[in-house]
Amino acid sequence: MNRGGAVGATTLIGLGIGFFTKSFSHFVGSLFIAIGVGLLIDYIIFVFSVRKKQSSS
């Protein structure tokens, strides 16, 4: 999975979870949480790829 794919995938998961909520604020909250988790995963992937490049050179 590439870096941008992590954010997109978690956003879609949050969108799917949001459809099962009863209020609009829970729907929006699930999207914000999903985007935040995606950005966190993106950062972790970035850090590991930088460390891998530094250790191989």
PDB file of C-alpha atoms in Angstrom:
ATOM      1  CA  MET A   1       0.000   0.000   0.000  1.00  0.00           C
ATOM      2  CA  ASN A   2       1.380   3.387  -0.878  1.00  0.00           C
ATOM      3  CA  ARG A   3       1.350   6.315   1.518  1.00  0.00           C
ATOM      4  CA  GLY A   4      -1.750   8.035   0.125  1.00  0.00           C
ATOM      5  CA  GLY A   5      -3.661   4.783   0.041  1.00  0.00           C
ATOM      6  CA  ALA A   6      -3.606   4.492   3.825  1.00  0.00           C
ATOM      7  CA  VAL A   7      -5.462   7.773   4.257  1.00  0.00           C
ATOM      8  CA  GLY A   8      -7.979   6.934   1.550  1.00  0.00           C
ATOM      9  CA  ALA A   9      -8.656   3.456   2.870  1.00  0.00           C
ATOM     10  CA  THR A  10      -9.240   4.565   6.447  1.00  0.00           C
ATOM     11  CA  THR A  11     -11.466   7.406   5.239  1.00  0.00           C
ATOM     12  CA  LEU A  12     -13.637   4.903   3.384  1.00  0.00           C
ATOM     13  CA  ILE A  13     -13.789   2.715   6.483  1.00  0.00           C
ATOM     14  CA  GLY A  14     -14.869   5.725   8.545  1.00  0.00           C
ATOM     15  CA  LEU A  15     -17.476   6.580   5.932  1.00  0.00           C
ATOM     16  CA  GLY A  16     -18.869   3.053   6.115  1.00  0.00           C
ATOM     17  CA  ILE A  17     -18.986   3.109   9.901  1.00  0.00           C
ATOM     18  CA  GLY A  18     -20.580   6.552   9.849  1.00  0.00           C
ATOM     19  CA  PHE A  19     -23.554   5.303   7.854  1.00  0.00           C
ATOM     20  CA  PHE A  20     -24.573   3.083  10.768  1.00  0.00           C
ATOM     21  CA  THR A  21     -24.731   5.943  13.259  1.00  0.00           C
ATOM     22  CA  LYS A  22     -27.943   7.714  14.215  1.00  0.00           C
ATOM     23  CA  SER A  23     -26.775  11.321  14.272  1.00  0.00           C
ATOM     24  CA  PHE A  24     -24.929  13.553  11.875  1.00  0.00           C
ATOM     25  CA  SER A  25     -22.349  14.526  14.476  1.00  0.00           C
ATOM     26  CA  HIS A  26     -21.368  10.871  14.957  1.00  0.00           C
ATOM     27  CA  PHE A  27     -21.064  10.522  11.179  1.00  0.00           C
ATOM     28  CA  VAL A  28     -18.729  13.511  10.934  1.00  0.00           C
ATOM     29  CA  GLY A  29     -16.818  12.368  14.007  1.00  0.00           C
ATOM     30  CA  SER A  30     -16.195   8.945  12.518  1.00  0.00           C
ATOM     31  CA  LEU A  31     -14.845  10.568   9.366  1.00  0.00           C
ATOM     32  CA  PHE A  32     -12.492  12.818  11.352  1.00  0.00           C
ATOM     33  CA  ILE A  33     -11.254   9.896  13.432  1.00  0.00           C
ATOM     34  CA  ALA A  34     -10.699   7.810  10.302  1.00  0.00           C
ATOM     35  CA  ILE A  35      -8.744  10.589   8.598  1.00  0.00           C
ATOM     36  CA  GLY A  36      -6.635  11.032  11.740  1.00  0.00           C
ATOM     37  CA  VAL A  37      -5.853   7.325  11.928  1.00  0.00           C
ATOM     38  CA  GLY A  38      -4.969   7.332   8.238  1.00  0.00           C
ATOM     39  CA  LEU A  39      -2.587  10.238   8.695  1.00  0.00           C
ATOM     40  CA  LEU A  40      -0.984   8.460  11.653  1.00  0.00           C
ATOM     41  CA  ILE A  41      -0.484   5.300   9.582  1.00  0.00           C
ATOM     42  CA  ASP A  42       0.915   7.449   6.761  1.00  0.00           C
ATOM     43  CA  TYR A  43       3.452   9.005   9.135  1.00  0.00           C
ATOM     44  CA  ILE A  44       4.507   5.605  10.487  1.00  0.00           C
ATOM     45  CA  ILE A  45       5.012   4.277   6.942  1.00  0.00           C
ATOM     46  CA  PHE A  46       7.077   7.373   6.112  1.00  0.00           C
ATOM     47  CA  VAL A  47       9.307   7.002   9.182  1.00  0.00           C
ATOM     48  CA  PHE A  48       9.971   3.321   8.536  1.00  0.00           C
ATOM     49  CA  SER A  49      10.784   3.949   4.870  1.00  0.00           C
ATOM     50  CA  VAL A  50      13.252   6.716   5.776  1.00  0.00           C
ATOM     51  CA  ARG A  51      14.943   4.508   8.376  1.00  0.00           C
ATOM     52  CA  LYS A  52      15.136   1.651   5.896  1.00  0.00           C
ATOM     53  CA  LYS A  53      16.787   3.903   3.309  1.00  0.00           C
ATOM     54  CA  GLN A  54      19.289   5.205   5.875  1.00  0.00           C
ATOM     55  CA  SER A  55      20.235   1.744   7.080  1.00  0.00           C
ATOM     56  CA  SER A  56      20.756   0.382   3.571  1.00  0.00           C
ATOM     57  CA  SER A  57      23.109   3.184   2.479  1.00  0.00           C
TER      58      SER A  57
END
